[in-house]
XYZ file of C-alpha atoms in Angstrom:
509
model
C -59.298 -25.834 184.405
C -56.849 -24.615 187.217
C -55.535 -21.250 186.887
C -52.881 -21.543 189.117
C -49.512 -21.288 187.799
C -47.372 -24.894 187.806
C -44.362 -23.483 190.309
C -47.095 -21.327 192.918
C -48.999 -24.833 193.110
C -45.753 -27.160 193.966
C -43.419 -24.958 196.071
C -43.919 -25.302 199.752
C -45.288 -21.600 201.135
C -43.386 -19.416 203.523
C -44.246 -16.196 204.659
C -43.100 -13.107 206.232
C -44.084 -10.341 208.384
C -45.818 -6.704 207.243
C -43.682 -3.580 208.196
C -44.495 -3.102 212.065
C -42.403 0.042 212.650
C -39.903 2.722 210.922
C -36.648 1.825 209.741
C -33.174 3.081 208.858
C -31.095 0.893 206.598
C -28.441 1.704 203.544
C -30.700 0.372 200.672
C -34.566 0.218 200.242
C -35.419 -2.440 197.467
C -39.004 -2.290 196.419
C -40.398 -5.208 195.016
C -40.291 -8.943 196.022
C -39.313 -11.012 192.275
C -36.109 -12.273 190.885
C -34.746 -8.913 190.771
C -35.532 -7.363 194.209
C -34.541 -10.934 196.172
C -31.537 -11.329 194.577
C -30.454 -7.922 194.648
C -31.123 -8.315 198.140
C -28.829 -11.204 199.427
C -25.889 -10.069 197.467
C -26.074 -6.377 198.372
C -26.521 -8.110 202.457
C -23.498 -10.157 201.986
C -21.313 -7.040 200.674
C -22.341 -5.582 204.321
C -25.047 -3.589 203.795
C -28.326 -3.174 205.740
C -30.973 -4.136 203.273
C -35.108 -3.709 203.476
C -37.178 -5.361 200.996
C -40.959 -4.662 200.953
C -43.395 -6.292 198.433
C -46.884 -5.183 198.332
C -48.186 -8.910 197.913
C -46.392 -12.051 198.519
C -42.733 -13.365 197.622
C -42.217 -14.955 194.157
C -46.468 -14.330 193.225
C -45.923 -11.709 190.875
C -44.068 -12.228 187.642
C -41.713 -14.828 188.992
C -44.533 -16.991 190.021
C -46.040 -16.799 186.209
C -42.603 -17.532 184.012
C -41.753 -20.507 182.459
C -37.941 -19.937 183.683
C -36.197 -20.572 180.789
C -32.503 -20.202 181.595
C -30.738 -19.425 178.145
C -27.685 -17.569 177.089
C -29.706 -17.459 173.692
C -31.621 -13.934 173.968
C -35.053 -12.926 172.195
C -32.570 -10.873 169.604
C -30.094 -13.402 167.923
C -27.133 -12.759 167.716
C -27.055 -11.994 163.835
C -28.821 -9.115 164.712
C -27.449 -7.714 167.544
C -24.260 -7.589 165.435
C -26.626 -5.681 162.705
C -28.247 -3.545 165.051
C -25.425 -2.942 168.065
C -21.789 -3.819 166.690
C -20.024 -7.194 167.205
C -18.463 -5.691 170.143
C -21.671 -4.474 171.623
C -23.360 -8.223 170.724
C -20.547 -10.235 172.257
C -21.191 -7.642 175.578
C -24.814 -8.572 175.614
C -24.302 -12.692 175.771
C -21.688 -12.402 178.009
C -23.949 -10.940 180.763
C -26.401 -12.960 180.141
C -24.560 -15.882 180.239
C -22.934 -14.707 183.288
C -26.536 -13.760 184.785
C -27.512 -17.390 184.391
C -24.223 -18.605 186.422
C -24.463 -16.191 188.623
C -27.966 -18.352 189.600
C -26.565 -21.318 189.731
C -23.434 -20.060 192.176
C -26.363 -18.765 194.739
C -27.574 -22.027 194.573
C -24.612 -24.342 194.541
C -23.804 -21.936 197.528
C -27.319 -21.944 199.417
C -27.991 -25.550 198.672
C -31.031 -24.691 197.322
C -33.358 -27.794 196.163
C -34.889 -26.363 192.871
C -34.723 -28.817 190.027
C -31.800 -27.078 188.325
C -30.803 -29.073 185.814
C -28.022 -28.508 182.266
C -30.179 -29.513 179.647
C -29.852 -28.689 175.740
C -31.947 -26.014 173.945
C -33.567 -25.603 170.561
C -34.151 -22.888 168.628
C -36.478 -24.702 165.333
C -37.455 -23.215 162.214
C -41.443 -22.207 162.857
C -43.915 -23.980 161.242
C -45.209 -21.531 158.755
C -41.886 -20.112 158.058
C -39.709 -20.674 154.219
C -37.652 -23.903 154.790
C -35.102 -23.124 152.825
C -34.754 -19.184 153.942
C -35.564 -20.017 157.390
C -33.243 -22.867 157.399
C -30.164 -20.399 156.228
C -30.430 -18.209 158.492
C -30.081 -20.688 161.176
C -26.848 -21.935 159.678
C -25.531 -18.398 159.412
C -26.554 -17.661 163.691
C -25.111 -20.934 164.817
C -21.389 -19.872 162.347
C -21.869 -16.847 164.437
C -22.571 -18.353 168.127
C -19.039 -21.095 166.580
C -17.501 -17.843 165.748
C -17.882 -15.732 169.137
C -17.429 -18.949 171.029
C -21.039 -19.660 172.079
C -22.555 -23.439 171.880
C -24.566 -23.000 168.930
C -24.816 -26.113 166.459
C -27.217 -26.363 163.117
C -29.585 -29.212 162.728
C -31.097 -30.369 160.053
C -33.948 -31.607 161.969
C -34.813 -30.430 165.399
C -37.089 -32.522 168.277
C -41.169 -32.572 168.366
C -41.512 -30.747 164.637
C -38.492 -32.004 162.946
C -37.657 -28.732 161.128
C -34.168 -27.569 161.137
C -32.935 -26.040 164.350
C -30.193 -24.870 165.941
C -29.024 -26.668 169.442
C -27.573 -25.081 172.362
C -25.801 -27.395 174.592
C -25.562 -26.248 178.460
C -28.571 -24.532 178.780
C -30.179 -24.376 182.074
C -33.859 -24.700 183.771
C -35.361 -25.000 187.241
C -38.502 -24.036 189.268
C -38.238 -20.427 190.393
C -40.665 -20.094 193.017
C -38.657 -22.769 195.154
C -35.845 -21.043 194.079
C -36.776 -17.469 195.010
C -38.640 -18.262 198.388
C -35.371 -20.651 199.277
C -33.444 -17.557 198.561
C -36.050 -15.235 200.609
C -35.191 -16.582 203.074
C -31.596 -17.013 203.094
C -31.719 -13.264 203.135
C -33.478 -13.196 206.074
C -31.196 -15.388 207.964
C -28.230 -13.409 207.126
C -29.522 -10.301 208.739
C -31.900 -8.769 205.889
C -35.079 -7.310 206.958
C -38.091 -8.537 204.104
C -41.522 -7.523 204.780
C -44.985 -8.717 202.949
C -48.176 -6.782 202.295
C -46.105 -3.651 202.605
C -46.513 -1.244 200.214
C -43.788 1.665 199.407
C -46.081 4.771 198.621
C -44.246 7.831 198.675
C -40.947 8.785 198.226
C -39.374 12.170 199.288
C -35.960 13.994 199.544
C -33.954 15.418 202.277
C -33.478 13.110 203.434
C -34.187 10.385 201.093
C -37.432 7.880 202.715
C -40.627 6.205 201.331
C -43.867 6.002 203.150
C -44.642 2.284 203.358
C -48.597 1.455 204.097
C -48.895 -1.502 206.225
C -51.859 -3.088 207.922
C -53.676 0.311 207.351
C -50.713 2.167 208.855
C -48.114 4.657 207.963
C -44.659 4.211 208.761
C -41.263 5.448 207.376
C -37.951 4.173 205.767
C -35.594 6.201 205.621
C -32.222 4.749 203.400
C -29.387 5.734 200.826
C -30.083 3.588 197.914
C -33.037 2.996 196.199
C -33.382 -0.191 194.086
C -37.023 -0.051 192.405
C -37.283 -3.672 191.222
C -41.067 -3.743 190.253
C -42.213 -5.286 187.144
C -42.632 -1.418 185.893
C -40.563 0.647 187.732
C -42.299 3.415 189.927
C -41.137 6.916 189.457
C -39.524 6.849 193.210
C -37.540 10.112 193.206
C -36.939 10.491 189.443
C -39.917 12.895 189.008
C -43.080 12.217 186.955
C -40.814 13.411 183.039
C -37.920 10.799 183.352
C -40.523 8.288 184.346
C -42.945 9.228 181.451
C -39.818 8.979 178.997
C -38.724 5.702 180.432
C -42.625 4.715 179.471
C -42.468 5.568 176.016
C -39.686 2.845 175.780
C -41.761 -0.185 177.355
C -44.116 -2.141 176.006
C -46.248 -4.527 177.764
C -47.575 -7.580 176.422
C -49.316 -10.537 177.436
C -48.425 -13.956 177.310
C -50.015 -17.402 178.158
C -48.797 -20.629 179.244
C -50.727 -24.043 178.916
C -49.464 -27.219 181.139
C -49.998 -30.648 181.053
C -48.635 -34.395 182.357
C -46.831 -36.802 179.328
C -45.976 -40.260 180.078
C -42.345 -40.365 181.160
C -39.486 -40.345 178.940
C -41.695 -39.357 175.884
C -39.706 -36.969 174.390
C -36.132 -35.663 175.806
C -35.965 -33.166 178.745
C -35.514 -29.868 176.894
C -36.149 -26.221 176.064
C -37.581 -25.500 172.870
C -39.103 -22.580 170.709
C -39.221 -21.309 167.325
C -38.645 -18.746 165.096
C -42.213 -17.352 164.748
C -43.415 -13.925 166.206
C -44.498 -13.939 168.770
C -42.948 -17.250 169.516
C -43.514 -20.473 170.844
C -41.819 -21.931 174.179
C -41.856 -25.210 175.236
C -40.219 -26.705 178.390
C -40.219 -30.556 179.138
C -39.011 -31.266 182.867
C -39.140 -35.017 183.823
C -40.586 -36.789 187.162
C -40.867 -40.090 188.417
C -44.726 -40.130 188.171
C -44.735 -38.521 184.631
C -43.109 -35.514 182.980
C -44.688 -32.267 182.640
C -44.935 -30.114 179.226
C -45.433 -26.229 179.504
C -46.220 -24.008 176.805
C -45.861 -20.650 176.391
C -46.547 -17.926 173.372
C -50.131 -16.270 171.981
C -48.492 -12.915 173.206
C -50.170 -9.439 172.146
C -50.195 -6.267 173.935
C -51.929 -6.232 177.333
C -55.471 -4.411 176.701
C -55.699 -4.649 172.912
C -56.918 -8.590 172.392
C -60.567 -8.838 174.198
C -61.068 -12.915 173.469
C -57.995 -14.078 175.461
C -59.855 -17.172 176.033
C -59.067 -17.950 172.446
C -55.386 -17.488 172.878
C -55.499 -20.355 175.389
C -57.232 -22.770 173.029
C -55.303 -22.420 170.520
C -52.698 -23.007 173.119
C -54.042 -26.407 174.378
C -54.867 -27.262 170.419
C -50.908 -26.891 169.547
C -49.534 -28.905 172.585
C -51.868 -31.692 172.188
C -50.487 -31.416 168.375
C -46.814 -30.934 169.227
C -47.443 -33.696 171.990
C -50.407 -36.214 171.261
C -51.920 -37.701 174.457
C -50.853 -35.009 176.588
C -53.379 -34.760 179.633
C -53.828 -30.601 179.834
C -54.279 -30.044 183.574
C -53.956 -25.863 184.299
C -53.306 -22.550 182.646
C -52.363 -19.174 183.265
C -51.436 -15.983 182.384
C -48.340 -13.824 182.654
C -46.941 -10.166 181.028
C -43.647 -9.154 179.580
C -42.321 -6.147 179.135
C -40.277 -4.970 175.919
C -37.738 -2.458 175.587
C -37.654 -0.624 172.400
C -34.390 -2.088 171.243
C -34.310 -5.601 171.963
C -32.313 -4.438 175.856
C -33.281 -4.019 179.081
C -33.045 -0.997 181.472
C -30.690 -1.387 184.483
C -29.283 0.875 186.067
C -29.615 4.694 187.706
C -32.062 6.795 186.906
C -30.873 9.409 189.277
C -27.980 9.581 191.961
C -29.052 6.643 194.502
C -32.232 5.758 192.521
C -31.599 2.447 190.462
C -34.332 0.216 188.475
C -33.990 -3.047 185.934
C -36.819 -3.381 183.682
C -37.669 -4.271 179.781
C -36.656 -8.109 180.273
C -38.389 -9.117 177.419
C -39.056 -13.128 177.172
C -35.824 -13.622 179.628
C -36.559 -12.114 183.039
C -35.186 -14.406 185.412
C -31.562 -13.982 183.766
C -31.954 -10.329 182.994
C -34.011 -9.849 186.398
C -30.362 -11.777 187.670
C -28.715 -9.657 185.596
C -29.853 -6.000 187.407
C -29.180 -7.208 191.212
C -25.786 -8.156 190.023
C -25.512 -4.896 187.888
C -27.382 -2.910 190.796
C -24.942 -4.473 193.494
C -21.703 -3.718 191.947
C -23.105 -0.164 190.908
C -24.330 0.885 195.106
C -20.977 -1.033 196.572
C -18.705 -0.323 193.787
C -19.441 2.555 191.968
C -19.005 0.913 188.514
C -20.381 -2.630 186.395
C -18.568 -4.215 182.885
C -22.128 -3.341 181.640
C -23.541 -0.429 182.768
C -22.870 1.435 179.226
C -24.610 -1.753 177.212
C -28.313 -1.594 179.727
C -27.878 2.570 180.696
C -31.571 3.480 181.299
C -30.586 6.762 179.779
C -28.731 5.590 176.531
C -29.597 6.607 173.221
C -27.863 4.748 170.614
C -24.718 2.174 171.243
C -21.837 3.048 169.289
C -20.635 0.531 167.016
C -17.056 1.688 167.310
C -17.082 0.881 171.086
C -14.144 -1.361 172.007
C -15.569 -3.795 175.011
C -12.165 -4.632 176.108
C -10.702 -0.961 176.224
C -13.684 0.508 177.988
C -13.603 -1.926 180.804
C -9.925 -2.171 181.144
C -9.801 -1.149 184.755
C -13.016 -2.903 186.026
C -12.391 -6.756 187.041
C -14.442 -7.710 183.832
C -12.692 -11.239 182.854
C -12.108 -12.316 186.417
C -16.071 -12.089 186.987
C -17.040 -13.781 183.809
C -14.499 -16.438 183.471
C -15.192 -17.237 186.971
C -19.035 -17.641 185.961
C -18.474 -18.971 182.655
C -19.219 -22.222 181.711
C -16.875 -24.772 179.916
C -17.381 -25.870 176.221
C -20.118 -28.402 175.648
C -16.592 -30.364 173.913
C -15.255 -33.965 174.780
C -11.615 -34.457 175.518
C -11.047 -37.005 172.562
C -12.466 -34.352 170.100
C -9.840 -32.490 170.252
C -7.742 -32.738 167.322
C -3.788 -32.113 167.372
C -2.806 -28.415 168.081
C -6.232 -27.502 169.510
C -7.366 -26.673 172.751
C -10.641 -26.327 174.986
C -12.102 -25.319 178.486
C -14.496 -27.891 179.538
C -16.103 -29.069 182.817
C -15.818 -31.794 185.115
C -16.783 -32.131 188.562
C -17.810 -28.382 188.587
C -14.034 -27.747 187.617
C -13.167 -26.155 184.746
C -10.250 -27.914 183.196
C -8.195 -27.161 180.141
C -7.502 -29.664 177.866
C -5.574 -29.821 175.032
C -3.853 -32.030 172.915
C -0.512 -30.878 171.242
C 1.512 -31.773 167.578
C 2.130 -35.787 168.307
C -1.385 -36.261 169.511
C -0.778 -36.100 172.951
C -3.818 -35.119 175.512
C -2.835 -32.494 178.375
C -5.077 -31.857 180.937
C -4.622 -28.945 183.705
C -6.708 -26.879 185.807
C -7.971 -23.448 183.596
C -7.580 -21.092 186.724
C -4.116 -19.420 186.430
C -2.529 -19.305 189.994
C -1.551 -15.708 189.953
C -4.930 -13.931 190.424
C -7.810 -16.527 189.602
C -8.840 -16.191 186.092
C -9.846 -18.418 183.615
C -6.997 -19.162 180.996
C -7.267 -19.176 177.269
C -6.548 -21.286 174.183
C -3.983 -19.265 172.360
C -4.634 -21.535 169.011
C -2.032 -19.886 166.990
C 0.841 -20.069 169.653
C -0.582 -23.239 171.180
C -0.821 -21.940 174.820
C -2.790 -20.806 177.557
C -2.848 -17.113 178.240
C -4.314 -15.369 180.939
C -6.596 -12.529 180.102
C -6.448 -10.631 182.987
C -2.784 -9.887 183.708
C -0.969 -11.780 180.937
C 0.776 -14.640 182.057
C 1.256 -17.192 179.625
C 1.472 -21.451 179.838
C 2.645 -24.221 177.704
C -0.265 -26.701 176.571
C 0.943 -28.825 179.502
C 0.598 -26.061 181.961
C 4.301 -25.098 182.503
C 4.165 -21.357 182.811
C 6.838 -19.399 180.612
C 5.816 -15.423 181.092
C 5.060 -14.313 184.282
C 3.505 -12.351 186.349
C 2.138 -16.331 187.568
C 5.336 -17.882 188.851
C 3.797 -21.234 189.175
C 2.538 -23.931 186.448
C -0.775 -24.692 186.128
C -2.079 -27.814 188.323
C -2.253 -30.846 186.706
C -5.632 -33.254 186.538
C -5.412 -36.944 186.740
C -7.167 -38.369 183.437
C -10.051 -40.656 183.485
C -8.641 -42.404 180.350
């Protein structure tokens, strides 16, 4: 059976040069995934001069064997990142994520980029072996939590393929990453970043800060500011061989394998899907005009202590041809994860001008996202909404943190309403006296309707600074969270510092 992963086999190849000569440039990203390219174009467009190297090719490591679910859902529900981190601390940790994921889809609204991104719903289903009923509760009790922290969780009594209860999450997002990160590769490029292949970053020293890169069988030197260690494991870089040994004994890596297969089209709904078991089970459905494709992922177990992997992939093939009768299996492959020792990743410094993201768990295209965002605003502006929540040198989160407080003078609710999405919500669902931000057009719009059952409908972004309004359900208007200004339901502002009303939108009945 092929081995090669689904998105290295269908992505058109590109290539770039090995390092030819030394360099001087502001930041030094090693590594060539998710984390390294992205961190890469946004750190170019904030002005700096940026050198990736990657010791293989572009998007063949980890990116190249995901299955690229895009979910604001993370491995740790949100039940018990309340339990483990405080609601505060919970609420934190969905944000960025969900802000991770849009931050994707801006690159690629901006870029243009042709990678089957596509809104689709999610399900999270009660596993097969699992207690119905107990199982079944605790899924009610997540999605009155998601409800509750406004995230689009809803409880079903009976999910798709298995027909156990599930929970649905509407706006969730999937595409193929290798197209995605070689599009964005080489966007980089062409806006003056310098990205080298078959280099290999091999020493690192101080005063001044440079790596030794090994190239073609030659030596040659960076020399830079920043360093951005975006390898699946971080290296030690200039942290010294204890911090990196410490960072260790929080990782662990396990494998995880992925079976693929053609379905006749329209068989079952294009989706994400995976259950409650442990290790879990992931299943993607992406449709195509000369028959859909089915990819599932799970069987994971810590890399080096299973020596029959060949019968992880069997019972792989056994439970998609089950889940999905008929299914013509046509490759497989393998991939790793790594796990942090809380349920969160690692982003951020690990010493002045040394930064890494690691421990992405089941998620690292969004967390990998995540850290070049993270990484960016930390090298150009000294400070991210998150750094506290990810620190690579944290302990324990304190429950008593207040999210709002401690970011008060950081930008926080202009970045995420501006990458948040809109409630999964219908204009005529709206009941009298309620309110909603939804989407249209790529516009985020909010609607509301008011006492007599009138509908209102006005653009969400308040016209003093930018930001996303709110639904103020006890006073019945929209408030700005960033600087205050307040609206009626029909837009008119009444409390400054906006002095105009919100714009109205023409209704499409």
């Amino acid at each position: 059976m092929n081995t090669t992963p689904y998105w290295l086999e269908t992505a058109e190849e590109i290539s770039f040069p090995a390092l030819a000569s030394d360099l001087q440039v502001d930041v030094l990203i090693v590594g060539g995934g998710i984390t390294g390219i992205t961190a890469g174009w946004l750190l170019r467009k904030a002005g700096k001069r940026v050198a990736i190297v990657e010791r293989g090719r572009i998007a063949e490591g980890q990116t190249g064997h995901t299955t690229a679910h895009l979910t604001q859902v993370t491995d740790m529900l949100l039940t018990d990142l309340l339990q483990h981190f405080g609601r505060d601390h919970a609420q934190a940790i969905w944000d960025a994520h969900g802000a991770a994921i849009d931050e994707l889809r801006e690159i690629v609204t901006e870029l243009g980029i042709d990678c089957e991104l596509r809104a689709i719903p999610a399900f999270l289903v009660v596993a097969e072996d699992a207690d119905l009923k107990e199982a079944a509760q605790e899924l009610r009790d997540e999605a009155d939590l998601d409800y509750e922290l406004g995230f689009p969780g809803m409880f079903m009594e009976a999910g798709p393929i298995t027909g156990r209860p599930a929970i649905r999450y509407a706006n969730q997002w999937k595409f193929h990453p290798v197209k995605y990160l070689r599009a964005l590769a080489q966007a980089f490029v062409e806006a003056g970043g310098l990205l080298f292949e078959q280099t290999e970053a091999s020493e690192f020293h101080d005063d001044p800060t440079r790596a030794t890169a090994n190239a073609t069988g030659n030596k040659y030197t960076i020399h830079y500011t920043d360093l951005v260690l975006a390898t699946h494991v971080p290296l030690t870089g200039h942290a010294g061989f204890l911090s990196q040994s410490l960072l260790q004994t929080k990782l662990a890596l396990y494998s995880t394998y992925a079976v693929e297969g053609k379905i006749p089209t329209g068989t079952v709904p294009e989706m994400l899907w995976w259950d409650t078991a442990d290790p879990y089970l992931y299943l993607r459905i992406d449709h195509h005009e000369d028959g859909d494709v089915a990819i599932l992922g799970g069987e994971d177990h810590k890399t080096g202590q299973e020596l029959n992997t060949e019968e992880r992939f069997e019972r792989l093939e056994a439970k998609l041809r089950e889940l999905l009768p008929g299914v013509a299996l046509e490759r497989r492959w393998s991939g790793q994860v790594v796990e942090p020792v809380d349920g969160l990743p690692y982003i951020g410094a690990m010493r002045e001008h040394q930064y890494i993201g690691t421990g992405y768990a089941g998620h690292g295209t969004s967390f990998g996202t995540l850290a070049a965002r993270m990484i960016t605003d930390l090298i150009v502006d000294g400070a991210s909404p998150w750094s506290d929540l990810f620190a690579v040198e944290r302990k324990k989160l304190s429950a008593t943190w207040d999210y709002l407080v401690e970011n008060k003078d950081y930008p926080f609710y202009l970045a995420k309403d501006f990458l948040s999405r809109g409630k999964d919500q219908a204009v005529e669902n709206l009941q009298p006296g309620q309110g909603a931000i939804i989407r249209r057009d790529g516009h985020k719009i909010a609607a509301s309707r008011d006492e007599s059952g009138q509908t209102h409908l006005v653009s969400a972004v308040c016209p003093h600074m930018g930001c996303i309004v709110a639904w103020n359900g006890a006073e019945r208007t929209w408030d700005c969270p960033c600087h205050g200004s307040r609206f009626q339901c029909d837009g008119r502002v009444f409390a400054g510092p906006a002095e105009s009303d919100l714009s109205p939108v023409e209704s499409k009945g």
